[in-house]
C-alpha positions as CSV (number, residue, x, y, z in Angstrom):
1,M,127.2,169.8,120.1
2,G,124.1,169.8,122.4
3,I,122.8,167.2,120.3
4,A,126.1,165.0,120.3
5,R,126.1,165.7,123.9
6,V,122.4,164.2,124.2
7,G,123.5,161.2,121.7
8,I,126.3,160.3,123.8
9,L,124.2,160.5,127.3
10,A,121.9,158.9,125.6
11,L,124.3,155.8,125.1
12,I,125.4,155.5,128.6
13,A,122.1,155.3,129.9
14,G,121.2,153.0,127.5
15,A,124.3,150.6,128.1
16,G,123.5,151.3,132.1
17,L,119.9,150.0,131.4
18,L,121.2,146.8,129.5
19,S,123.5,146.4,132.2
20,A,121.2,146.2,134.8
21,C,118.9,144.1,133.2
22,S,121.7,141.7,132.0
23,N,122.3,138.5,134.5
24,G,126.2,138.8,133.9
25,N,126.8,136.7,130.7
26,D,128.3,137.9,127.6
27,H,127.5,135.7,125.5
28,A,123.7,135.1,123.4
29,V,121.4,131.9,123.7
30,A,120.8,129.9,121.6
31,P,116.9,129.0,121.2
32,S,115.9,125.8,123.3
33,S,115.3,122.4,120.8
34,S,111.4,122.9,122.5
35,A,111.0,126.2,120.7
36,V,112.2,124.3,117.6
37,S,110.4,121.5,118.2
38,T,107.1,123.7,118.6
39,T,107.8,125.9,115.3
40,T,108.2,122.0,113.3
41,S,104.9,120.6,115.1
42,T,102.8,124.2,113.8
43,T,104.1,123.8,110.8
44,A,103.1,119.8,110.1
45,T,99.4,120.5,111.5
46,L,99.5,122.5,108.1
47,L,99.4,119.4,105.7
48,P,96.7,118.2,103.8
49,P,95.2,115.0,104.6
50,R,96.3,111.8,102.5
51,P,93.4,110.4,99.8
52,D,92.3,107.8,101.3
53,G,91.3,109.7,104.2
54,L,94.3,109.1,106.6
55,P,96.5,112.1,108.1
56,A,99.4,112.9,106.7
57,L,101.6,111.8,109.5
58,F,100.5,108.7,108.1
59,P,104.0,108.1,105.3
60,S,102.5,106.9,101.6
61,D,103.4,102.9,102.5
62,F,101.9,102.4,105.2
63,P,99.4,99.3,104.5
64,L,95.5,99.3,105.1
65,P,94.0,95.9,105.3
66,P,90.8,95.2,103.3
67,G,87.7,96.0,104.5
68,L,89.3,98.6,106.5
69,K,86.2,101.5,107.7
70,V,87.8,104.5,109.2
71,Q,84.8,105.8,112.1
72,E,87.5,108.1,113.5
73,S,90.4,110.3,112.2
74,T,92.6,112.9,114.0
75,G,96.0,114.5,113.4
76,T,97.5,117.0,115.1
77,G,101.0,117.1,113.3
78,V,102.8,115.3,115.8
79,T,100.1,112.6,116.8
80,A,97.3,111.2,114.7
81,V,94.6,108.6,115.5
82,V,92.4,106.2,113.2
83,S,90.0,103.9,114.8
84,G,87.4,102.0,113.0
85,T,86.3,98.7,112.6
86,V,87.8,95.8,109.6
87,Q,86.5,92.8,108.2
88,G,87.7,89.4,109.9
89,S,89.2,88.6,113.3
90,S,91.8,90.6,115.4
91,E,94.2,88.1,114.8
92,D,93.6,88.3,111.1
93,F,94.4,91.9,111.8
94,E,97.4,91.4,113.9
95,R,98.9,89.2,111.6
96,F,97.8,91.6,108.5
97,Y,100.7,94.5,110.4
98,D,102.8,91.6,111.5
99,E,103.5,90.3,108.2
100,R,103.5,93.4,106.3
101,L,105.7,96.4,108.4
102,P,108.6,94.5,109.2
103,K,109.4,94.0,105.8
104,L,108.6,98.0,105.0
105,G,111.4,98.3,107.4
106,W,108.8,99.1,110.5
107,K,110.6,97.4,113.9
108,L,108.6,95.6,116.2
109,H,109.1,96.3,119.8
110,T,108.2,93.0,121.5
111,D,109.6,94.3,124.9
112,T,105.8,96.6,125.0
113,S,103.9,94.7,122.5
114,S,100.8,91.8,123.6
115,G,97.9,90.1,122.4
116,C,96.9,92.8,119.7
117,A,98.7,96.0,121.0
118,H,102.0,96.5,118.9
119,I,104.2,98.8,119.1
120,Y,106.2,99.4,115.3
121,S,108.9,102.1,114.6
122,R,110.7,103.3,111.7
123,H,113.4,106.3,111.7
124,Q,111.4,109.0,113.7
125,L,108.1,107.6,113.4
126,T,106.6,104.9,116.4
127,V,102.7,103.0,115.7
128,T,100.6,102.0,118.4
129,I,97.9,98.9,117.0
130,V,95.7,97.9,119.0
131,C,92.5,95.3,118.2
132,G,90.0,93.7,119.5
133,A,86.4,91.9,118.6
134,N,83.7,93.9,117.9
135,P,80.3,93.4,120.5
136,A,78.1,94.5,117.0
137,S,79.3,92.0,114.4
138,A,81.1,88.8,114.6
139,S,82.4,88.7,111.6
140,S,84.6,91.9,111.8
141,S,87.0,93.6,114.6
142,T,87.6,96.9,116.0
143,F,91.1,98.7,115.6
144,Q,92.6,101.7,116.6
145,L,96.0,102.8,114.7
146,T,98.1,105.6,116.8
147,I,100.9,107.4,115.1
148,S,103.5,109.8,116.7
149,S,106.5,111.8,115.5
150,T,109.6,112.3,117.0
151,E,110.3,115.2,115.4
């Protein structure tokens, strides 16, 4: 009988402790969307790079112009950046993407694009394309492709 009394007293004490620590809400709180997002982005960082060396966040159908030389490539799972040089003028580079990306379902954001700085989106991805003259070579241009996911 003594053990039963101790058990009951422990339950009462535990209930009192939970009551004291409670904020008065009697319902469970669902995890925030940021907690889910953090889990998703952590998982995404484990993806291997694509066979062409681009970070895995770049879709497999993302076109690359001929003569592209990647000098730097980084990816965090929710954002990836590729930069380097490409043969031809910055206008050629810009035209390459302006002709191909819309055919692949990418939408140009004309309100935030100008010169050789364009922003496209498709599904949960946004890509920013920036290019310019290469001071080291008149026959090539510099570029940076930044892709990010809203997932």
